[in-house]
């Protein structure tokens, strides 16, 4: 669907941002590009919709070189979400979402139907939000609108550049959950840049790890965890993922909530094993939340149960 063939980018000041990268992103795939700051992620992403011209090599979309597409045709068929999306402040939410459908001259009723459907899809009731102005929404809600604006005209491809990194942890997790739903429902080919390995492991079908303008490894989250090609990948994925076993679900350990104490220590579902162990050294139990809603407790006993069962599995 999107194919990089020997693609390089040197900026005019001589910076070699991307060096001979090659890979293919499949139709409907959620492809996450990750790596340390400055490794060339954004450059790679922006070359796809020709926001940045290539120095060498070729990018194909559906078998056709991107240079051969009409630029408007290309951009309208590629939704784009940035870290801090800029909604037009004087336009309503509905008008903001409708920009590309309007450009494509969709019919009024179709545009209305589409904006309502998308707002509802990400939990923003269209009756309440369609006619609001951007400043009447929270940062997280605005970013949601940014995501659905990119989807509005039904593009084949969505590019997302650290779309949730400016949000507080709870909004961030909510948007990641929305993204998982959208992924299931819409099956768009998505290229998603992040520097957050947990976000990558949560969302990706495949992850592409970059270092200094090169691709180090591409694989499913499971492949990267179980078969890192070198220490760089191992450190990047392994250490941060800690040692939860691969098919382990935090949910399986949860003790039911009987009553909620006032001074309860809380953690989100995406907590790492190491962080949880550290918390349980200090506290008898930790309340686990999903999207800010308590879903159960982990206590020292349940953690011991987990540790002993994994040791048994490993035959220790
Ligand atoms: P990332 O998204 O992984 O942080 P970028 O693609 O933004 O990385 O940048 C890759 C490299 O290219 C970095 O060394 C960065 O400083 C450099 N770079 C990015 N944009 C420009 C530019 N317009 N001119 C010169 N160098 C740039």
mmCIF file of C-alpha atoms and ligand atoms in Angstrom:
data_model
loop_
_atom_site.group_PDB
_atom_site.id
_atom_site.type_symbol
_atom_site.label_atom_id
_atom_site.label_comp_id
_atom_site.label_asym_id
_atom_site.label_seq_id
_atom_site.Cartn_x
_atom_site.Cartn_y
_atom_site.Cartn_z
ATOM 1 C CA UNK A 1 0.000 0.000 0.000
ATOM 2 C CA UNK A 2 2.754 2.473 1.061
ATOM 3 C CA UNK A 3 6.168 1.387 -0.085
ATOM 4 C CA UNK A 4 9.491 3.051 0.761
ATOM 5 C CA UNK A 5 12.227 2.119 -1.673
ATOM 6 C CA UNK A 6 15.729 3.207 -0.734
ATOM 7 C CA UNK A 7 14.452 6.541 0.598
ATOM 8 C CA UNK A 8 16.877 9.151 1.946
ATOM 9 C CA UNK A 9 16.542 12.726 3.092
ATOM 10 C CA UNK A 10 19.338 15.239 3.450
ATOM 11 C CA UNK A 11 18.348 18.721 4.517
ATOM 12 C CA UNK A 12 19.939 21.694 2.774
ATOM 13 C CA UNK A 13 22.266 22.266 5.748
ATOM 14 C CA UNK A 14 23.721 18.788 5.160
ATOM 15 C CA UNK A 15 21.853 16.952 7.949
ATOM 16 C CA UNK A 16 21.298 13.358 6.852
ATOM 17 C CA UNK A 17 17.916 12.841 8.524
ATOM 18 C CA UNK A 18 16.919 9.573 6.825
ATOM 19 C CA UNK A 19 19.277 7.050 5.223
ATOM 20 C CA UNK A 20 18.133 4.496 2.659
ATOM 21 C CA UNK A 21 15.053 3.217 4.390
ATOM 22 C CA UNK A 22 12.967 0.446 2.859
ATOM 23 C CA UNK A 23 9.728 -1.066 4.032
ATOM 24 C CA UNK A 24 6.173 -1.664 3.006
ATOM 25 C CA UNK A 25 3.065 -0.784 4.976
ATOM 26 C CA UNK A 26 0.108 -3.018 4.267
ATOM 27 C CA UNK A 27 -3.432 -1.926 3.586
ATOM 28 C CA UNK A 28 -5.382 -1.451 6.823
ATOM 29 C CA UNK A 29 -2.248 -1.781 8.903
ATOM 30 C CA UNK A 30 -1.533 0.318 12.004
ATOM 31 C CA UNK A 31 2.177 1.005 11.572
ATOM 32 C CA UNK A 32 4.001 2.781 14.383
ATOM 33 C CA UNK A 33 7.355 4.501 13.875
ATOM 34 C CA UNK A 34 9.317 4.911 17.072
ATOM 35 C CA UNK A 35 12.817 5.892 18.129
ATOM 36 C CA UNK A 36 14.749 8.511 20.058
ATOM 37 C CA UNK A 37 14.327 12.198 19.332
ATOM 38 C CA UNK A 38 16.030 13.245 16.087
ATOM 39 C CA UNK A 39 16.130 9.722 14.586
ATOM 40 C CA UNK A 40 14.083 10.773 11.555
ATOM 41 C CA UNK A 41 10.509 9.778 12.440
ATOM 42 C CA UNK A 42 8.781 13.024 11.508
ATOM 43 C CA UNK A 43 10.837 13.396 8.352
ATOM 44 C CA UNK A 44 9.803 9.881 7.307
ATOM 45 C CA UNK A 45 6.140 10.631 7.973
ATOM 46 C CA UNK A 46 6.098 13.980 6.191
ATOM 47 C CA UNK A 47 7.700 12.559 3.086
ATOM 48 C CA UNK A 48 4.588 10.401 2.578
ATOM 49 C CA UNK A 49 2.274 13.361 1.935
ATOM 50 C CA UNK A 50 5.059 15.364 0.276
ATOM 51 C CA UNK A 51 5.288 17.934 3.054
ATOM 52 C CA UNK A 52 9.015 17.170 2.816
ATOM 53 C CA UNK A 53 10.570 16.291 -0.561
ATOM 54 C CA UNK A 54 12.783 13.187 -0.776
ATOM 55 C CA UNK A 55 16.477 13.486 -1.647
ATOM 56 C CA UNK A 56 16.738 9.938 -2.972
ATOM 57 C CA UNK A 57 14.628 6.870 -3.561
ATOM 58 C CA UNK A 58 10.921 6.488 -4.182
ATOM 59 C CA UNK A 59 7.730 6.234 -2.172
ATOM 60 C CA UNK A 60 4.813 4.441 -3.785
ATOM 61 C CA UNK A 61 1.184 4.584 -2.737
ATOM 62 C CA UNK A 62 -0.934 1.844 -4.288
ATOM 63 C CA UNK A 63 1.870 1.163 -6.751
ATOM 64 C CA UNK A 64 2.052 4.750 -8.009
ATOM 65 C CA UNK A 65 4.967 7.075 -7.199
ATOM 66 C CA UNK A 66 3.863 9.877 -4.882
ATOM 67 C CA UNK A 67 5.555 12.361 -7.214
ATOM 68 C CA UNK A 68 3.076 11.349 -9.920
ATOM 69 C CA UNK A 69 -0.016 12.181 -7.881
ATOM 70 C CA UNK A 70 -1.703 15.531 -8.156
ATOM 71 C CA UNK A 71 -0.753 17.183 -4.871
ATOM 72 C CA UNK A 72 -4.373 17.954 -3.894
ATOM 73 C CA UNK A 73 -5.511 14.458 -4.732
ATOM 74 C CA UNK A 74 -2.664 13.111 -2.603
ATOM 75 C CA UNK A 75 -3.291 15.353 0.409
ATOM 76 C CA UNK A 76 -7.068 14.910 0.398
ATOM 77 C CA UNK A 77 -6.618 11.194 0.466
ATOM 78 C CA UNK A 78 -4.261 11.351 3.402
ATOM 79 C CA UNK A 79 -5.586 12.511 6.769
ATOM 80 C CA UNK A 80 -2.980 14.214 8.916
ATOM 81 C CA UNK A 81 -2.991 14.685 12.700
ATOM 82 C CA UNK A 82 -0.344 16.724 14.505
ATOM 83 C CA UNK A 83 0.725 16.940 18.113
ATOM 84 C CA UNK A 84 -1.275 20.084 18.655
ATOM 85 C CA UNK A 85 -3.930 20.297 16.046
ATOM 86 C CA UNK A 86 -5.021 23.796 15.219
ATOM 87 C CA UNK A 87 -8.778 23.972 14.956
ATOM 88 C CA UNK A 88 -10.022 27.186 13.375
ATOM 89 C CA UNK A 89 -11.190 29.194 16.411
ATOM 90 C CA UNK A 90 -13.967 31.145 14.695
ATOM 91 C CA UNK A 91 -15.546 28.032 13.161
ATOM 92 C CA UNK A 92 -17.798 25.556 14.964
ATOM 93 C CA UNK A 93 -16.640 22.011 15.640
ATOM 94 C CA UNK A 94 -18.888 20.765 12.858
ATOM 95 C CA UNK A 95 -17.447 23.284 10.382
ATOM 96 C CA UNK A 96 -13.925 22.357 11.408
ATOM 97 C CA UNK A 97 -14.577 18.687 10.741
ATOM 98 C CA UNK A 98 -16.278 19.441 7.432
ATOM 99 C CA UNK A 99 -13.341 21.256 5.818
ATOM 100 C CA UNK A 100 -12.084 18.500 3.532
ATOM 101 C CA UNK A 101 -15.538 17.086 2.705
ATOM 102 C CA UNK A 102 -16.482 20.664 1.666
ATOM 103 C CA UNK A 103 -13.369 20.895 -0.502
ATOM 104 C CA UNK A 104 -14.358 17.604 -2.062
ATOM 105 C CA UNK A 105 -17.820 19.089 -2.657
ATOM 106 C CA UNK A 106 -19.761 16.460 -0.801
ATOM 107 C CA UNK A 107 -23.481 17.065 -0.457
ATOM 108 C CA UNK A 108 -24.658 18.979 2.633
ATOM 109 C CA UNK A 109 -26.692 16.121 4.047
ATOM 110 C CA UNK A 110 -23.842 13.683 3.597
ATOM 111 C CA UNK A 111 -21.426 16.043 5.368
ATOM 112 C CA UNK A 112 -23.860 16.538 8.245
ATOM 113 C CA UNK A 113 -24.383 12.818 8.600
ATOM 114 C CA UNK A 114 -20.646 12.142 8.539
ATOM 115 C CA UNK A 115 -19.730 14.795 11.126
ATOM 116 C CA UNK A 116 -22.473 13.613 13.490
ATOM 117 C CA UNK A 117 -21.437 10.005 13.119
ATOM 118 C CA UNK A 118 -17.758 10.762 13.776
ATOM 119 C CA UNK A 119 -18.469 12.953 16.802
ATOM 120 C CA UNK A 120 -20.606 10.223 18.331
ATOM 121 C CA UNK A 121 -17.974 7.619 17.509
ATOM 122 C CA UNK A 122 -15.430 9.304 19.802
ATOM 123 C CA UNK A 123 -17.908 9.988 22.584
ATOM 124 C CA UNK A 124 -18.688 13.609 21.771
ATOM 125 C CA UNK A 125 -22.471 13.720 21.484
ATOM 126 C CA UNK A 126 -23.120 15.663 18.277
ATOM 127 C CA UNK A 127 -26.180 17.396 19.731
ATOM 128 C CA UNK A 128 -23.991 18.945 22.402
ATOM 129 C CA UNK A 129 -20.750 19.540 20.538
ATOM 130 C CA UNK A 130 -21.413 20.116 16.830
ATOM 131 C CA UNK A 131 -22.161 23.813 17.247
ATOM 132 C CA UNK A 132 -19.609 24.645 19.893
ATOM 133 C CA UNK A 133 -16.470 26.655 19.182
ATOM 134 C CA UNK A 134 -13.077 25.018 19.818
ATOM 135 C CA UNK A 135 -12.397 27.097 22.946
ATOM 136 C CA UNK A 136 -15.493 25.548 24.545
ATOM 137 C CA UNK A 137 -13.780 22.137 24.499
ATOM 138 C CA UNK A 138 -11.016 20.714 26.688
ATOM 139 C CA UNK A 139 -7.573 19.998 25.201
ATOM 140 C CA UNK A 140 -8.347 16.283 25.018
ATOM 141 C CA UNK A 141 -11.695 16.909 23.327
ATOM 142 C CA UNK A 142 -10.067 19.241 20.798
ATOM 143 C CA UNK A 143 -7.478 16.618 19.975
ATOM 144 C CA UNK A 144 -10.319 14.112 19.459
ATOM 145 C CA UNK A 145 -11.856 16.524 16.979
ATOM 146 C CA UNK A 146 -8.454 16.729 15.279
ATOM 147 C CA UNK A 147 -8.428 12.966 14.874
ATOM 148 C CA UNK A 148 -11.928 12.782 13.421
ATOM 149 C CA UNK A 149 -11.287 15.813 11.208
ATOM 150 C CA UNK A 150 -8.472 13.804 9.636
ATOM 151 C CA UNK A 151 -10.918 10.940 9.070
ATOM 152 C CA UNK A 152 -13.810 13.061 7.838
ATOM 153 C CA UNK A 153 -13.451 12.708 4.087
ATOM 154 C CA UNK A 154 -12.751 9.006 4.410
ATOM 155 C CA UNK A 155 -9.081 9.135 3.369
ATOM 156 C CA UNK A 156 -7.297 5.914 2.568
ATOM 157 C CA UNK A 157 -4.361 6.772 4.789
ATOM 158 C CA UNK A 158 -3.957 8.567 8.116
ATOM 159 C CA UNK A 159 -0.647 10.045 9.232
ATOM 160 C CA UNK A 160 -0.329 10.867 12.922
ATOM 161 C CA UNK A 161 2.647 12.695 14.386
ATOM 162 C CA UNK A 162 2.793 12.289 18.177
ATOM 163 C CA UNK A 163 -0.924 13.097 18.266
ATOM 164 C CA UNK A 164 -1.401 12.525 21.993
ATOM 165 C CA UNK A 165 1.898 13.634 23.464
ATOM 166 C CA UNK A 166 0.698 17.062 24.600
ATOM 167 C CA UNK A 167 -2.164 15.580 26.631
ATOM 168 C CA UNK A 168 -2.365 14.724 30.313
ATOM 169 C CA UNK A 169 -2.013 10.977 31.046
ATOM 170 C CA UNK A 170 -5.738 10.324 31.478
ATOM 171 C CA UNK A 171 -6.838 12.087 28.271
ATOM 172 C CA UNK A 172 -3.972 10.427 26.516
ATOM 173 C CA UNK A 173 -5.093 6.999 27.545
ATOM 174 C CA UNK A 174 -8.694 7.785 26.591
ATOM 175 C CA UNK A 175 -7.608 8.846 23.123
ATOM 176 C CA UNK A 176 -5.495 5.738 22.751
ATOM 177 C CA UNK A 177 -8.571 3.684 23.624
ATOM 178 C CA UNK A 178 -10.601 5.666 21.062
ATOM 179 C CA UNK A 179 -7.873 4.943 18.565
ATOM 180 C CA UNK A 180 -8.170 1.205 19.259
ATOM 181 C CA UNK A 181 -11.930 1.427 18.604
ATOM 182 C CA UNK A 182 -11.439 3.467 15.435
ATOM 183 C CA UNK A 183 -8.823 0.985 14.312
ATOM 184 C CA UNK A 184 -11.272 -1.881 14.766
ATOM 185 C CA UNK A 185 -14.193 -0.078 13.131
ATOM 186 C CA UNK A 186 -12.516 1.745 10.274
ATOM 187 C CA UNK A 187 -9.442 -0.313 9.384
ATOM 188 C CA UNK A 188 -7.540 2.624 7.901
ATOM 189 C CA UNK A 189 -3.928 2.349 6.902
ATOM 190 C CA UNK A 190 -2.315 4.405 9.661
ATOM 191 C CA UNK A 191 1.248 5.591 10.112
ATOM 192 C CA UNK A 192 1.707 6.761 13.675
ATOM 193 C CA UNK A 193 4.822 8.431 15.077
ATOM 194 C CA UNK A 194 5.519 8.309 18.796
ATOM 195 C CA UNK A 195 8.427 8.164 21.210
ATOM 196 C CA UNK A 196 6.343 6.330 23.799
ATOM 197 C CA UNK A 197 6.957 2.594 23.667
ATOM 198 C CA UNK A 198 3.857 1.781 25.707
ATOM 199 C CA UNK A 199 1.690 3.686 23.274
ATOM 200 C CA UNK A 200 3.378 1.809 20.432
ATOM 201 C CA UNK A 201 2.902 -1.594 22.051
ATOM 202 C CA UNK A 202 -0.729 -0.801 22.776
ATOM 203 C CA UNK A 203 -1.721 0.396 19.311
ATOM 204 C CA UNK A 204 0.577 -1.094 16.700
ATOM 205 C CA UNK A 205 0.085 -3.976 14.339
ATOM 206 C CA UNK A 206 3.770 -3.540 13.535
ATOM 207 C CA UNK A 207 6.396 -1.255 15.013
ATOM 208 C CA UNK A 208 9.309 0.204 13.071
ATOM 209 C CA UNK A 209 12.211 1.161 15.320
ATOM 210 C CA UNK A 210 14.524 3.846 13.948
ATOM 211 C CA UNK A 211 17.925 5.049 15.078
ATOM 212 C CA UNK A 212 19.970 7.801 13.424
ATOM 213 C CA UNK A 213 17.976 7.851 10.216
ATOM 214 C CA UNK A 214 17.989 4.091 9.742
ATOM 215 C CA UNK A 215 15.454 1.358 10.336
ATOM 216 C CA UNK A 216 16.772 -0.979 13.017
ATOM 217 C CA UNK A 217 13.912 -3.472 13.189
ATOM 218 C CA UNK A 218 10.324 -3.866 12.049
ATOM 219 C CA UNK A 219 8.044 -6.364 13.708
ATOM 220 C CA UNK A 220 4.902 -7.006 15.675
ATOM 221 C CA UNK A 221 5.046 -5.970 19.335
ATOM 222 C CA UNK A 222 5.439 -9.644 20.213
ATOM 223 C CA UNK A 223 8.336 -10.119 17.776
ATOM 224 C CA UNK A 224 10.181 -7.087 19.106
ATOM 225 C CA UNK A 225 9.803 -8.219 22.679
ATOM 226 C CA UNK A 226 10.723 -11.826 22.070
ATOM 227 C CA UNK A 227 13.272 -11.383 19.256
ATOM 228 C CA UNK A 228 15.025 -8.023 19.437
ATOM 229 C CA UNK A 229 17.760 -7.829 16.772
ATOM 230 C CA UNK A 230 20.220 -6.008 19.036
ATOM 231 C CA UNK A 231 20.690 -4.365 22.409
ATOM 232 C CA UNK A 232 19.311 -1.065 21.178
ATOM 233 C CA UNK A 233 15.941 -2.673 20.439
ATOM 234 C CA UNK A 234 16.128 -4.762 23.572
ATOM 235 C CA UNK A 235 16.697 -1.696 25.734
ATOM 236 C CA UNK A 236 14.080 0.272 23.886
ATOM 237 C CA UNK A 237 11.351 -2.334 24.068
ATOM 238 C CA UNK A 238 12.402 -4.888 26.631
ATOM 239 C CA UNK A 239 13.344 -2.837 29.622
ATOM 240 C CA UNK A 240 10.400 -0.556 29.374
ATOM 241 C CA UNK A 241 8.000 -3.387 28.823
ATOM 242 C CA UNK A 242 9.571 -5.035 31.855
ATOM 243 C CA UNK A 243 8.910 -8.619 32.461
ATOM 244 C CA UNK A 244 5.171 -9.084 32.251
ATOM 245 C CA UNK A 245 4.857 -12.392 30.458
ATOM 246 C CA UNK A 246 3.601 -11.998 26.908
ATOM 247 C CA UNK A 247 0.134 -13.366 27.249
ATOM 248 C CA UNK A 248 -0.412 -11.908 30.687
ATOM 249 C CA UNK A 249 -3.354 -9.614 31.353
ATOM 250 C CA UNK A 250 -3.243 -7.262 34.295
ATOM 251 C CA UNK A 251 -7.013 -7.735 34.516
ATOM 252 C CA UNK A 252 -6.496 -11.368 35.496
ATOM 253 C CA UNK A 253 -4.904 -10.281 38.752
ATOM 254 C CA UNK A 254 -7.484 -7.767 39.829
ATOM 255 C CA UNK A 255 -9.267 -8.180 43.129
ATOM 256 C CA UNK A 256 -12.830 -6.876 43.118
ATOM 257 C CA UNK A 257 -13.595 -3.482 44.614
ATOM 258 C CA UNK A 258 -15.508 -3.749 47.839
ATOM 259 C CA UNK A 259 -15.109 -0.207 49.024
ATOM 260 C CA UNK A 260 -12.929 2.677 47.915
ATOM 261 C CA UNK A 261 -10.728 4.197 50.578
ATOM 262 C CA UNK A 262 -10.151 7.944 50.619
ATOM 263 C CA UNK A 263 -6.382 7.944 50.423
ATOM 264 C CA UNK A 264 -6.146 5.186 47.847
ATOM 265 C CA UNK A 265 -2.966 4.871 45.779
ATOM 266 C CA UNK A 266 -3.908 4.595 42.117
ATOM 267 C CA UNK A 267 -2.306 3.430 38.886
ATOM 268 C CA UNK A 268 -3.478 3.105 35.322
ATOM 269 C CA UNK A 269 -3.883 -0.150 33.373
ATOM 270 C CA UNK A 270 -0.733 0.635 31.400
ATOM 271 C CA UNK A 271 1.531 0.501 34.453
ATOM 272 C CA UNK A 272 4.670 -1.571 34.034
ATOM 273 C CA UNK A 273 5.447 -4.515 36.245
ATOM 274 C CA UNK A 274 8.453 -2.748 37.765
ATOM 275 C CA UNK A 275 6.427 0.341 38.648
ATOM 276 C CA UNK A 276 3.722 -1.792 40.200
ATOM 277 C CA UNK A 277 6.208 -3.771 42.263
ATOM 278 C CA UNK A 278 7.750 -0.493 43.462
ATOM 279 C CA UNK A 279 4.335 0.730 44.532
ATOM 280 C CA UNK A 280 3.532 -2.508 46.334
ATOM 281 C CA UNK A 281 6.738 -2.224 48.339
ATOM 282 C CA UNK A 282 5.351 1.005 49.756
ATOM 283 C CA UNK A 283 1.644 0.219 49.821
ATOM 284 C CA UNK A 284 -0.416 -2.839 50.642
ATOM 285 C CA UNK A 285 -2.646 -2.363 47.619
ATOM 286 C CA UNK A 286 -2.968 -0.245 44.507
ATOM 287 C CA UNK A 287 -6.201 0.651 42.786
ATOM 288 C CA UNK A 288 -6.079 0.073 39.042
ATOM 289 C CA UNK A 289 -8.008 2.437 36.797
ATOM 290 C CA UNK A 290 -9.009 2.369 33.177
ATOM 291 C CA UNK A 291 -9.843 5.775 31.692
ATOM 292 C CA UNK A 292 -9.928 7.173 35.199
ATOM 293 C CA UNK A 293 -12.509 4.615 36.366
ATOM 294 C CA UNK A 294 -11.480 2.172 39.101
ATOM 295 C CA UNK A 295 -11.676 -1.421 37.884
ATOM 296 C CA UNK A 296 -10.110 -3.343 40.745
ATOM 297 C CA UNK A 297 -7.225 -3.745 43.158
ATOM 298 C CA UNK A 298 -3.837 -5.316 42.954
ATOM 299 C CA UNK A 299 -2.374 -6.201 46.312
ATOM 300 C CA UNK A 300 0.798 -7.881 47.481
ATOM 301 C CA UNK A 301 -0.927 -11.244 47.591
ATOM 302 C CA UNK A 302 -2.153 -11.070 43.978
ATOM 303 C CA UNK A 303 1.300 -9.979 42.858
ATOM 304 C CA UNK A 304 2.890 -12.925 44.655
ATOM 305 C CA UNK A 305 0.380 -15.208 42.956
ATOM 306 C CA UNK A 306 1.435 -13.832 39.575
ATOM 307 C CA UNK A 307 5.146 -14.112 40.300
ATOM 308 C CA UNK A 308 4.873 -17.662 41.549
ATOM 309 C CA UNK A 309 2.740 -18.791 38.606
ATOM 310 C CA UNK A 310 5.215 -17.366 36.069
ATOM 311 C CA UNK A 311 8.094 -19.000 37.922
ATOM 312 C CA UNK A 312 6.233 -22.304 37.747
ATOM 313 C CA UNK A 313 5.633 -21.796 34.005
ATOM 314 C CA UNK A 314 9.315 -21.212 33.507
ATOM 315 C CA UNK A 315 10.062 -24.348 35.517
ATOM 316 C CA UNK A 316 12.104 -22.508 38.121
HETATM 317 P P1 LIG B 1 12.309 12.878 14.984
HETATM 318 O O1 LIG B 1 10.933 13.086 14.449
HETATM 319 O O2 LIG B 1 12.676 11.437 15.126
HETATM 320 O O3 LIG B 1 12.578 13.623 16.254
HETATM 321 P P2 LIG B 1 13.157 14.479 12.708
HETATM 322 O O4 LIG B 1 12.709 13.761 11.494
HETATM 323 O O5 LIG B 1 12.355 15.647 13.159
HETATM 324 O O6 LIG B 1 13.360 13.434 13.897
HETATM 325 O O7 LIG B 1 14.653 14.988 12.485
HETATM 326 C C1 LIG B 1 15.709 14.144 12.019
HETATM 327 C C2 LIG B 1 16.975 14.947 11.931
HETATM 328 O O8 LIG B 1 16.843 15.968 10.935
HETATM 329 C C3 LIG B 1 17.348 15.667 13.216
HETATM 330 O O9 LIG B 1 18.740 15.673 13.334
HETATM 331 C C4 LIG B 1 16.816 17.074 12.987
HETATM 332 O O10 LIG B 1 17.560 18.008 13.723
HETATM 333 C C5 LIG B 1 17.048 17.247 11.501
HETATM 334 N N1 LIG B 1 16.085 18.175 10.885
HETATM 335 C C6 LIG B 1 14.740 18.136 10.944
HETATM 336 N N2 LIG B 1 14.185 19.126 10.209
HETATM 337 C C7 LIG B 1 15.223 19.816 9.670
HETATM 338 C C8 LIG B 1 15.326 20.955 8.809
HETATM 339 N N3 LIG B 1 14.232 21.576 8.339
HETATM 340 N N4 LIG B 1 16.564 21.371 8.464
HETATM 341 C C9 LIG B 1 17.667 20.747 8.922
HETATM 342 N N5 LIG B 1 17.659 19.664 9.717
HETATM 343 C C10 LIG B 1 16.433 19.198 10.093
#
